[in-house]
Amino acid sequence: MKIAVLIKRVPDTASVFAINPDQKSVATDKLKFVMSPYDEHAVEEAIKLKEANGADVVVVSLGPDSAKEVMRTALAMGADEGLLVTGAGTDSLTSKGVAEALAAAVKSIGAELVFAGKQAVDDDASQVAERVAELLEMAHASVVTKFELNGGTAVVNREIEGGSYTLELPLPAVITIEKGINTPRYPTLPNIMKAKKKPIAEKSLADLGLSAEALAPGVVLESLSLPRQNRRNHIIDGDTPARVNELIRLLKEEEKAL
Amino acid sequence: MSVLVLLEQRGELKPCALEAATIAGQIAKASGMALNACYIGQSLSDQAESLKGFGIEKVYAYENASLSHYSNDGYVPIVRDLVNELGAKVIIGSSSALGKEFCASVAARLGAELVQDAIGLGWDGGLKATKPLYAGKVISETKITTFPAMASVRPNVISIERNGDGAPELVKRDMPQVSLRTVLKEAAQATAGTIELTEAKVVVSGGRGIGGPENWPVIEDLAKALGAAAGASRAVVDAGWVHHSHQVGQTGKVVSPDIYVACGISGAIQHQAGMRTSKIIVAINKDPEANIFKICDYGIVGDLFEVCPLLAAEVRKVRAS
Ligand SMILES: Cc1cc2nc3c(=O)[nH]c(=O)nc-3n(C[C@H](O)[C@H](O)[C@H](O)COP(=O)(O)OP(=O)(O)OC[C@H]3O[C@@H](n4cnc5c(N)ncnc54)[C@H](O)[C@@H]3O)c2cc1C
Ligand SMILES: Nc1ncnc2c1ncn2[C@@H]1O[C@H](COP(=O)(O)O)[C@@H](O)[C@H]1O
C-alpha cells in the first residue's frame, strides 16, 4: 500500500513576528522553520502503519527548495521517499490552488491513504486536505484522534464539540490528524544519515499538468498587522478577600459580564 | 444573487449558526443581496422561531433523520446544488469542528475560495475577512474577489443581533439520494452537564501551577461556580493530569469566551493562540512577572489555592443574591 503524507514547512510560532513595511509580508529573517506540528503526528501515524502492515510512505510537500528540510526530517523518522511540488507559480497559490496541485501529486503517486495535519500553523487555513479529498473524490475524515485499519476500511475517532464520532470509511481516504493520536518519534542519528540518501523527486506545476494561470488566486491580501493589545492590565491590590471582591465588582459592575 | 448562511445544528440550532446568520445579514445588507439560509438536520420546524430578525428571506430545510449527524457525503452535495440553484454569491458557515470540514469540502466542490476561522467579515465589492495567522501573532485582512466566495466564522466572536421579528419563509426540501461512503458507528457525548470549551461564555483554565491532578477539582469547582467550561494548558495535558480535549492553545482549542480566567498559567505564546480573542482575560498567578499579566485585563498576583476557592465562594454568594 502507498501512503502519502502531506507536510508543510512553517515558521515556528514561538518566533518573533514582524511585518515588513509593505504590510503585506512577514519578515522572515528572524524566523525559525519547522514541520507543522500536526503534520509530524501525521508522519508518525503513517510510519506506525508501515511498521504494522508494511507500506510505502511518500511525503509530499508544496513549497520552495527549503521545504526539503522538513521532508528530510520525515524521511529520518522513517518515510521512504519524498515528492516536492516546486518552481514557478507555486509561491502565490491560495489553499485552493495548493490543494489542486497536491491532489495531482497524490494522484501521480497512486496513494490509497493520505494523511495530513488538521491545519498548518502558519496560515491556519484548515482546508487543504479536505479539498484534496474532494478533488480526488476520496472519502475523508478530519481532526482524527484515533486511527485503525481493518482491511480496506479505516476506523477513526474524530472530535466534535462536546463529544466524538466513531466513523468507518472505505479506502482510498484522506485523514487529517489531531494531536493526541500519537507521540512523534525523534529521528536517530543513523536514521538521519540514512535519510540523506532517500530520494526526493521534484515536480513543477507543468509536470502535474497544471498551469499557474488556471490556479490564479481569487484572494487579495490587503494588509497584515500585529494584533492590537488593548488590554486593561489592571493588577488588583489589597489582601486576598479584598482582591477577590474587587474582581467580582469589576466583572459585574464595570464589565457587566457576570 | 444572494448570500447563503449554513445553519449548524446539533439537534438544536447551535449558537454559532445564529452568529453566522447575524454577520451574513450584515453582508447581505451592505451588498444589497438577499439572504437565504440552509438547514440540514432532523427537523427545523419547531426551531424556525429562533431564525426571526436576521433578515433571512427563505430557509431551505433538508429534514431527515439520516441527516441528523454531519457527513461529508450527505451534506456537501446538498449545499453545492443549492448554491448553484440559487446562484448564491457568498456562503457563510461556522468554524466549529465539523463546520470547518463542511466548509472546506463545499468550497472544493464549488471551486470557491474560502477563509476559515474569520473573526470579522465585511463587504467591499468582494468578501472581506479578518483572520488571525501564525497562532494569532499576525492578523490578516483579505478580500475574496472571485465568486462564489466563502467564509466560516469563529464561534463566540460575533454577538447575535436581531432586527425586528421578520420570519423567514420555510421551504421544505426532499432529501436527495446519496450513497454514504462513511458510516457513523457511534456518536459519543461528553459527560452530561459539562459545557463545551469552544462554546462556553466563561472559561476557567488551570496550568502547571495547580501542581498535580489531585488539585484539578480547584479549577473545576471555580468553573462550576461561574457556569464555565474547564480548560487547561498543554503542560497540564502533557503531564496527563487531564484529557487533551481540555487543552487551550495553538495545538488545542481556540476559545473566545466573554471571560477567560487563567489560573497558574504562565501565558506562553502557544497558549495565547487559543485564548487571545477572549473578551475579558483574568489572570491568577503567584509570579508578578508572568507573561499572562501582560495580556490580561484583570490580574491577581497570588496563590491560586487561596484565590480560586475564595473566588468560587464569593461568586456563589453573588449568584445566590
Ligand atoms: C509547537 C508547540 C505547541 C504548543 N501548543 C500549546 C497549546 O496548545 N497550549 C498550551 O497551553 N501550550 C502549548 N505549548 C506549550 C507552551 O509553550 C508552554 O510550555 C505551556 O503553555 C506552559 O504551560 P503552563 O503555563 O501551565 O506552565 P508554566 O509555563 O510552567 O507556568 C506555570 C505557572 O504557574 C504559576 N504558579 C505556580 N504555582 C502557582 C500557585 N500556587 N498559584 C498561582 N500560580 C502558580 C507559575 O508562576 C507559572 O507562571 C506548545 C508548545 C509548542 C512548542
Ligand atoms: N504547501 C503544502 N505542502 C504540503 N502539505 C500541505 C501544504 N499546505 C497544507 N498542507 C497539508 O494540509 C494540512 C492543512 O493545511 P491548511 O489547510 O493550510 O491549514 C497541513 O497540515 C498539511 O498536511
XYZ file of C-alpha atoms and ligand atoms in Angstrom:
655
model
C 0.000 0.000 0.000
C 1.122 3.532 -0.719
C 0.551 6.171 1.906
C 1.030 9.841 1.094
C 1.639 12.268 3.939
C 1.185 15.968 3.226
C 3.725 18.016 5.141
C 4.423 21.713 5.200
C 7.409 23.751 6.338
C 6.183 26.604 8.515
C 7.670 29.200 10.867
C 7.904 28.072 14.478
C 5.103 30.057 16.055
C 7.322 30.701 19.074
C 9.359 33.015 16.799
C 9.126 36.786 16.998
C 6.988 38.032 14.128
C 7.466 41.388 12.440
C 5.592 42.806 9.475
C 7.550 44.258 6.546
C 6.933 47.926 5.675
C 4.757 46.890 2.713
C 2.323 45.496 5.350
C 1.833 42.515 3.093
C 4.524 40.137 4.207
C 6.139 38.826 7.348
C 9.838 39.467 7.917
C 11.421 36.042 7.592
C 14.982 36.771 8.722
C 14.260 36.112 12.421
C 12.069 33.095 11.883
C 12.976 29.525 12.675
C 11.259 26.968 10.448
C 9.857 23.579 11.434
C 7.494 20.908 10.190
C 3.956 21.976 11.036
C 3.280 20.179 14.361
C 0.134 18.317 13.226
C 1.998 17.080 10.171
C 4.566 15.466 12.487
C 1.746 13.475 14.023
C 0.572 12.572 10.510
C 4.034 11.293 9.577
C 4.217 9.283 12.804
C 0.826 7.692 12.139
C 1.900 6.644 8.634
C 5.135 5.129 9.922
C 3.303 3.225 12.641
C 1.061 1.794 9.969
C 4.052 0.898 7.825
C 5.660 -0.890 10.768
C 2.468 -2.826 11.486
C 1.265 -3.687 7.981
C 4.048 -2.763 5.592
C 3.555 0.234 3.332
C 5.402 2.718 1.209
C 5.307 6.136 2.815
C 5.768 9.105 0.495
C 5.921 12.588 1.992
C 4.544 15.264 -0.283
C 5.133 18.967 0.097
C 4.488 22.044 -1.963
C 6.902 24.872 -1.386
C 10.341 26.280 -2.090
C 13.501 24.192 -2.124
C 13.855 24.730 1.629
C 10.775 22.537 2.158
C 13.211 19.648 1.683
C 14.473 20.295 5.235
C 11.238 19.062 6.766
C 10.989 16.310 4.172
C 14.400 15.045 5.326
C 13.104 15.061 8.896
C 10.164 12.925 7.819
C 12.484 10.588 5.905
C 14.638 10.296 9.019
C 11.519 9.426 11.023
C 11.012 6.522 8.621
C 9.249 7.726 5.470
C 10.589 6.149 2.268
C 10.648 8.934 -0.271
C 9.620 12.490 -0.958
C 7.836 14.404 -3.679
C 8.274 18.168 -3.725
C 5.987 20.319 -5.842
C 8.000 23.427 -6.509
C 9.005 26.077 -9.019
C 7.265 28.808 -10.971
C 3.807 29.736 -9.760
C 3.882 27.693 -6.563
C 4.615 30.584 -4.233
C 1.500 32.652 -4.941
C -1.137 29.938 -4.610
C -4.065 30.116 -2.218
C -5.224 26.988 -0.369
C -7.448 26.219 -3.342
C -4.508 26.150 -5.754
C -2.241 24.326 -3.296
C -4.902 21.635 -2.959
C -5.241 21.241 -6.712
C -1.501 20.816 -7.061
C -1.250 18.413 -4.114
C -4.219 16.410 -5.408
C -2.437 15.983 -8.733
C 0.725 14.973 -6.871
C -1.105 12.414 -4.722
C -2.748 11.022 -7.834
C 0.612 10.669 -9.558
C 1.823 8.576 -6.625
C -1.271 6.407 -6.623
C -1.696 6.662 -2.853
C -4.592 4.795 -1.299
C -4.343 6.549 2.009
C -3.447 10.187 2.605
C -2.546 11.611 5.993
C -2.346 15.358 6.611
C -2.341 17.718 9.566
C -5.672 19.161 10.721
C -4.223 22.576 9.927
C -0.907 24.154 9.033
C 0.112 26.543 11.805
C 1.268 29.353 9.504
C -1.931 30.355 7.718
C -4.189 28.054 9.774
C -6.174 27.686 6.558
C -7.764 24.406 7.700
C -8.898 23.269 4.271
C -6.125 21.965 2.027
C -6.512 18.289 2.961
C -10.317 18.302 2.703
C -10.030 19.942 -0.701
C -7.539 17.296 -1.826
C -10.020 14.601 -0.761
C -12.923 16.212 -2.594
C -10.866 16.800 -5.734
C -9.822 13.139 -5.775
C -13.323 12.012 -4.782
C -11.947 10.189 -1.773
C -13.798 9.612 1.473
C -12.356 11.739 4.265
C -12.411 12.474 7.968
C -10.896 15.429 9.804
C -9.443 16.076 13.263
C -8.840 12.390 13.882
C -7.572 11.281 17.301
C -7.583 7.522 16.702
C -6.923 5.556 13.531
C -7.171 1.859 12.761
C -7.092 -0.036 9.512
C -9.361 -3.053 9.069
C -8.620 -4.438 5.657
C -9.891 -1.836 3.216
C -11.739 0.123 5.868
C -10.432 2.847 8.136
C -11.990 3.179 11.575
C -11.400 6.581 13.116
C -12.400 8.739 16.035
C -12.919 12.408 15.357
C -13.669 15.033 17.939
C -16.623 17.349 17.752
C -17.759 19.936 20.276
C -18.854 18.107 23.396
C -18.208 14.598 22.116
C -16.747 12.434 19.410
C -17.735 10.383 16.375
C -16.519 6.935 15.504
C -16.534 6.666 11.720
C -15.840 3.872 9.268
C -14.673 4.881 5.858
C -13.522 2.915 2.858
C -10.129 3.462 1.249
C -8.990 5.410 -0.656
C -9.329 8.052 2.038
C -7.839 11.283 3.342
C -7.427 11.623 7.103
C -6.416 14.824 8.890
C -4.661 14.299 12.168
C -5.181 15.947 15.556
C -2.537 15.872 18.231
C -3.103 13.297 20.953
C -3.216 10.473 18.396
C 0.446 9.546 18.930
C 3.829 10.875 20.022
C 6.058 11.674 17.051
C 9.412 9.936 17.319
C 12.725 11.758 17.279
C 14.894 10.684 14.354
C 18.010 8.830 15.499
C 21.423 9.840 14.192
C 21.808 6.709 11.999
C 18.368 7.354 10.546
C 19.236 10.984 9.876
C 22.262 9.733 7.934
C 20.163 7.200 6.030
C 17.579 9.832 5.191
C 20.174 11.799 3.258
C 20.251 9.013 0.682
C 16.493 8.631 0.319
C 15.077 10.095 -2.892
C 13.165 13.374 -3.094
C 11.603 13.842 -6.531
C 10.666 17.298 -7.766
C 7.749 18.265 -9.933
C 6.628 21.594 -11.317
C 3.026 22.619 -11.837
C 3.515 21.904 -15.544
C 4.801 18.391 -14.760
C 1.493 17.811 -12.976
C -0.496 19.073 -15.952
C -1.397 22.336 -14.218
C -0.741 25.959 -15.040
C -0.251 28.939 -12.763
C -2.887 30.811 -14.767
C -5.549 28.196 -14.110
C -4.712 28.282 -10.397
C -4.674 32.093 -10.155
C -5.607 33.191 -6.646
C -9.030 34.698 -6.042
C -7.992 36.222 -2.739
C -6.279 39.593 -2.412
C -4.170 40.228 0.672
C -4.995 43.762 1.778
C -2.822 44.008 4.872
C -1.066 42.226 7.671
C -0.787 43.705 11.129
C 0.258 42.736 14.622
C -2.661 42.201 16.975
C -3.541 45.249 19.000
C -3.006 44.821 22.702
C -5.632 46.998 24.249
C -5.995 45.088 27.455
C -6.567 46.911 30.726
C -3.621 45.278 32.524
C -5.202 46.201 35.830
C -3.477 44.359 38.681
C -5.792 44.370 41.663
C -4.267 45.275 45.052
C -5.194 44.503 48.637
C -5.447 41.355 50.726
C -6.872 38.245 49.130
C -10.533 38.713 50.154
C -10.425 42.378 49.088
C -8.929 41.487 45.721
C -11.443 38.747 45.090
C -14.324 41.077 45.916
C -12.891 43.857 43.768
C -12.520 41.419 40.848
C -16.157 40.381 41.189
C -17.229 44.035 41.388
C -15.245 44.886 38.250
C -16.645 41.949 36.298
C -20.167 42.658 37.464
C -20.423 46.430 37.510
C -17.779 47.702 35.098
C -17.866 44.912 32.549
C -21.436 43.719 33.092
C -20.085 40.269 32.363
C -21.203 38.351 35.441
C -27.557 36.848 -6.467
C -27.678 36.174 -2.788
C -25.935 35.334 0.431
C -26.420 31.838 1.853
C -25.826 31.032 5.501
C -25.259 27.420 6.571
C -27.050 26.781 9.861
C -25.177 24.322 12.033
C -27.260 22.160 14.317
C -26.662 19.500 16.904
C -30.265 18.503 17.425
C -30.949 22.185 18.037
C -29.569 25.094 16.070
C -26.220 25.969 17.571
C -25.439 29.495 18.812
C -22.725 29.685 16.128
C -25.453 29.266 13.492
C -27.173 32.403 14.766
C -23.831 34.216 14.921
C -23.245 33.272 11.281
C -26.791 34.437 10.433
C -26.099 37.778 12.122
C -22.972 38.502 10.128
C -24.394 37.061 6.901
C -27.293 39.500 7.356
C -24.838 42.389 7.652
C -23.083 41.314 4.454
C -26.399 40.938 2.627
C -27.363 44.444 3.688
C -24.041 46.013 2.740
C -24.007 44.309 -0.653
C -27.685 44.723 -1.420
C -28.090 40.968 -1.815
C -30.856 38.792 -0.423
C -30.104 36.448 2.478
C -31.167 32.809 2.456
C -30.360 30.011 4.858
C -29.744 26.299 4.538
C -30.698 23.886 7.291
C -29.705 20.235 7.135
C -30.766 18.034 10.025
C -33.512 16.026 11.599
C -36.151 18.736 11.883
C -36.137 22.517 11.853
C -39.860 23.016 12.274
C -40.101 23.793 15.967
C -36.984 25.989 15.890
C -37.864 28.224 12.949
C -38.928 30.831 15.524
C -35.290 31.451 16.514
C -34.488 32.485 12.918
C -36.548 35.658 13.154
C -34.930 39.054 12.872
C -31.849 38.232 10.806
C -33.346 39.333 7.506
C -33.419 35.771 6.152
C -35.879 35.557 3.243
C -36.043 31.818 2.849
C -34.717 28.935 4.840
C -34.251 25.798 2.764
C -34.749 22.883 5.118
C -33.496 19.398 4.282
C -35.031 17.382 7.087
C -34.402 13.710 7.568
C -33.398 11.508 10.476
C -30.476 10.224 8.412
C -29.185 13.799 8.213
C -29.207 14.441 11.959
C -25.423 13.973 12.139
C -22.981 15.651 9.783
C -21.495 13.598 6.979
C -19.488 14.845 4.015
C -21.284 12.636 1.553
C -24.710 13.618 2.888
C -24.303 17.354 3.422
C -21.847 18.599 0.831
C -23.785 17.771 -2.378
C -26.911 19.382 -0.913
C -25.162 22.689 -0.441
C -23.349 22.529 -3.757
C -26.659 22.009 -5.580
C -28.462 24.671 -3.570
C -25.719 27.230 -4.215
C -25.907 26.513 -7.930
C -29.692 26.658 -7.954
C -29.820 29.982 -6.102
C -26.759 31.424 -7.775
C -25.514 32.276 -4.279
C -22.539 34.593 -4.394
C -21.450 34.472 -0.775
C -21.663 31.477 1.565
C -21.126 31.827 5.312
C -20.665 28.946 7.727
C -19.240 28.319 11.187
C -15.681 27.456 12.173
C -16.717 24.721 14.553
C -15.023 21.316 14.463
C -17.499 19.978 11.908
C -18.188 23.342 10.296
C -14.595 23.678 9.137
C -14.664 20.268 7.467
C -18.047 21.080 5.931
C -16.990 24.481 4.566
C -13.689 23.177 3.187
C -15.499 20.372 1.376
C -18.206 22.657 -0.031
C -15.565 25.145 -1.193
C -13.697 22.379 -3.008
C -16.833 21.167 -4.778
C -17.715 24.718 -5.823
C -14.169 25.667 -6.733
C -14.602 28.574 -4.323
C -12.015 30.434 -2.296
C -12.601 30.103 1.446
C -11.370 31.884 4.568
C -11.836 29.730 7.676
C -11.965 30.920 11.253
C -12.690 34.557 10.388
C -13.069 36.912 13.348
C -14.630 39.657 11.219
C -16.320 39.829 7.818
C -17.381 42.682 5.584
C -18.283 43.607 2.050
C -16.455 45.855 -0.383
C -17.209 44.560 -3.832
C -15.856 41.260 -2.518
C -15.977 39.308 0.713
C -13.589 40.856 3.203
C -12.303 38.758 6.071
C -10.187 39.395 9.155
C -8.329 36.325 10.290
C -5.522 35.507 12.731
C -2.418 33.800 11.302
C 0.656 32.270 12.945
C -1.168 31.273 16.130
C -2.699 34.722 16.432
C 0.590 36.610 16.234
C -0.399 38.287 12.967
C -3.801 39.496 11.792
C -4.598 39.426 8.077
C -7.163 41.396 6.113
C -8.076 39.747 2.847
C -10.687 40.136 0.165
C -12.081 37.295 -1.908
C -12.701 38.661 -5.382
C -13.985 35.534 -7.150
C -17.436 34.052 -6.676
C -18.905 32.152 -5.013
C -16.860 33.370 -2.055
C -16.916 31.539 1.265
C -16.025 32.197 4.875
C -16.537 30.446 8.175
C -16.802 32.405 11.391
C -15.002 31.631 14.667
C -17.636 30.768 17.302
C -18.320 33.347 20.030
C -16.711 36.391 18.374
C -19.882 37.776 16.786
C -22.729 38.767 19.086
C -26.137 37.576 17.952
C -28.265 40.556 16.911
C -31.808 40.596 15.649
C -33.565 43.457 13.922
C -37.322 43.208 14.239
C -39.122 39.907 14.093
C -39.427 39.161 10.392
C -39.582 35.392 9.967
C -38.083 33.560 7.010
C -40.273 31.566 4.673
C -39.749 27.864 5.313
C -39.031 25.938 2.111
C -39.034 22.205 2.773
C -36.832 20.154 0.520
C -36.742 16.461 -0.181
C -33.626 14.661 0.736
C -31.576 13.851 -2.344
C -30.493 10.286 -2.988
C -26.911 9.878 -1.903
C -24.833 6.900 -1.037
C -22.843 7.491 2.104
C -19.358 6.054 1.933
C -18.582 6.990 5.505
C -20.596 5.245 8.192
C -21.160 6.799 11.606
C -20.741 3.908 14.029
C -21.086 5.837 17.225
C -21.721 9.398 18.361
C -20.378 9.723 21.886
C -21.490 12.598 24.077
C -19.173 14.074 26.668
C -20.331 13.630 30.236
C -23.681 15.290 30.764
C -23.543 18.711 32.361
C -20.110 19.605 31.031
C -20.004 22.751 28.954
C -18.139 22.595 25.665
C -14.991 24.725 25.764
C -15.304 26.393 22.388
C -18.893 27.420 23.015
C -18.651 28.471 26.648
C -19.327 32.065 27.682
C -16.858 31.689 30.535
C -13.746 29.503 30.607
C -11.617 28.756 33.684
C -8.272 27.200 32.812
C -5.644 25.626 35.002
C -1.924 25.445 34.290
C 1.091 23.746 35.797
C 0.549 25.954 38.835
C -2.150 23.556 40.018
C 0.710 21.231 40.945
C -0.904 17.888 40.188
C -4.051 16.070 39.075
C -5.297 15.884 42.666
C -5.794 19.668 42.547
C -7.795 19.761 39.300
C -11.046 19.988 41.358
C -9.950 23.515 42.385
C -10.309 24.529 38.718
C -13.462 22.515 38.192
C -15.113 23.996 41.237
C -14.418 27.572 40.183
C -15.676 26.667 36.708
C -18.842 25.260 38.195
C -19.413 28.386 40.295
C -19.051 30.568 37.200
C -21.055 28.277 34.927
C -17.867 27.898 32.954
C -16.098 25.232 30.941
C -12.777 23.996 32.321
C -9.671 24.410 30.163
C -6.027 23.583 30.642
C -2.590 24.500 29.392
C -0.566 21.991 27.446
C 1.726 21.468 30.436
C -1.227 20.031 32.346
C -2.361 17.890 29.427
C 1.118 16.598 28.622
C 1.610 15.655 32.258
C -1.519 13.528 31.897
C -3.412 15.412 34.596
C -6.440 15.969 32.332
C -7.634 14.771 28.934
C -6.300 16.714 25.964
C -9.808 17.761 24.948
C -9.361 20.420 27.677
C -6.286 21.939 26.062
C -6.481 25.573 25.031
C -3.895 26.904 22.616
C -2.194 26.571 19.323
C -2.316 22.784 19.399
C -5.501 22.712 21.445
C -8.790 24.518 21.163
C -9.382 28.127 20.268
C -11.813 29.799 22.637
C -13.334 33.287 22.649
C -15.437 33.462 25.801
C -16.732 36.634 27.451
C -14.462 35.886 30.418
C -11.299 33.760 30.395
C -9.773 33.010 33.795
C -6.196 31.712 33.642
C -5.055 30.107 36.910
C -1.429 29.129 37.357
C -0.726 29.609 33.645
C 2.396 31.479 32.581
C 0.915 32.734 29.313
C 3.184 31.142 26.699
C 2.571 32.361 23.180
C 1.138 28.984 22.150
C -1.365 29.229 24.980
C -2.275 32.771 23.964
C -3.036 31.493 20.472
C -6.046 29.727 21.899
C -7.482 32.469 24.085
C -6.305 35.801 22.722
C -9.697 36.751 21.313
C -11.429 36.339 24.693
C -13.319 39.476 25.614
C -12.036 39.785 29.181
C -8.943 37.978 30.425
C -8.430 37.423 34.151
C -5.096 36.092 35.386
C -4.318 34.499 38.727
C -0.649 33.714 39.159
C 1.811 33.940 42.031
C 4.601 35.305 39.838
C 4.118 39.040 39.177
C 6.460 38.740 36.192
C 4.391 36.044 34.456
C 3.635 36.831 30.820
C -0.042 36.278 31.345
C -0.235 39.608 33.237
C 0.921 41.425 30.090
C -2.144 40.291 28.190
C -4.750 40.317 30.942
C -7.475 42.815 31.754
C -7.564 41.995 35.452
C -4.821 40.303 37.388
C -4.441 38.942 40.877
C -0.902 38.195 41.970
C -1.332 35.382 44.453
C -1.576 31.709 45.255
C -4.315 30.116 43.214
C -5.076 27.736 46.075
C -6.135 30.741 48.157
C -7.701 32.841 45.414
C -9.705 30.279 43.462
C -11.724 28.712 46.307
C -12.497 32.158 47.715
C -13.490 33.443 44.297
C -15.749 30.406 43.801
C -17.396 31.009 47.172
C -17.907 34.737 46.549
C -19.286 34.146 43.053
C -21.769 31.679 44.510
C -22.840 34.290 47.059
C -23.314 36.921 44.358
C -25.208 34.489 42.151
C -27.468 33.457 45.034
C -28.418 37.023 45.925
C 4.533 23.507 18.947
C 4.055 23.842 20.325
C 2.688 23.874 20.552
C 2.194 24.209 21.817
N 0.840 24.254 21.995
C 0.364 24.643 23.200
C -1.034 24.757 23.410
O -1.853 24.477 22.533
N -1.464 25.171 24.621
C -0.610 25.483 25.651
O -1.087 25.853 26.727
N 0.706 25.356 25.478
C 1.217 24.933 24.289
N 2.556 24.793 24.158
C 3.409 24.843 25.362
C 3.736 26.235 25.851
O 4.883 26.689 25.180
C 4.000 26.234 27.371
O 5.015 25.313 27.650
C 2.782 25.875 28.221
O 1.662 26.646 27.823
C 3.087 26.136 29.665
O 2.003 25.747 30.460
P 1.764 26.446 31.859
O 1.576 27.911 31.697
O 0.667 25.700 32.540
O 3.095 26.083 32.662
P 4.294 27.010 33.114
O 4.843 27.805 32.000
O 5.199 26.131 33.892
O 3.600 28.035 34.094
C 3.069 27.703 35.344
C 2.682 28.995 36.019
O 2.002 28.708 37.233
C 2.390 29.678 38.200
N 2.145 29.074 39.513
C 2.793 28.039 40.075
N 2.237 27.735 41.281
C 1.213 28.609 41.463
C 0.262 28.819 42.507
N 0.217 28.037 43.576
N -0.639 29.810 42.348
C -0.613 30.614 41.248
N 0.263 30.464 40.252
C 1.152 29.466 40.351
C 3.836 29.974 37.888
O 4.198 31.255 38.383
C 3.864 29.901 36.376
O 3.650 31.178 35.778
C 3.078 24.478 22.888
C 4.449 24.440 22.658
C 4.942 24.123 21.404
C 6.416 24.112 21.183
N 2.153 23.538 0.917
C 1.797 22.368 1.456
N 2.517 21.249 1.232
C 2.177 20.063 1.755
N 1.109 19.888 2.532
C 0.346 20.957 2.813
C 0.624 22.249 2.287
N -0.312 23.101 2.737
C -1.146 22.375 3.510
N -0.767 21.077 3.554
C -1.393 19.941 4.282
O -2.721 20.279 4.621
C -2.859 20.371 6.026
C -3.809 21.506 6.358
O -3.226 22.722 5.957
P -4.033 24.090 5.867
O -5.287 23.805 5.127
O -3.114 25.019 5.128
O -4.280 24.540 7.290
C -1.455 20.552 6.554
O -1.347 20.119 7.901
C -0.666 19.702 5.588
O -0.793 18.337 5.922
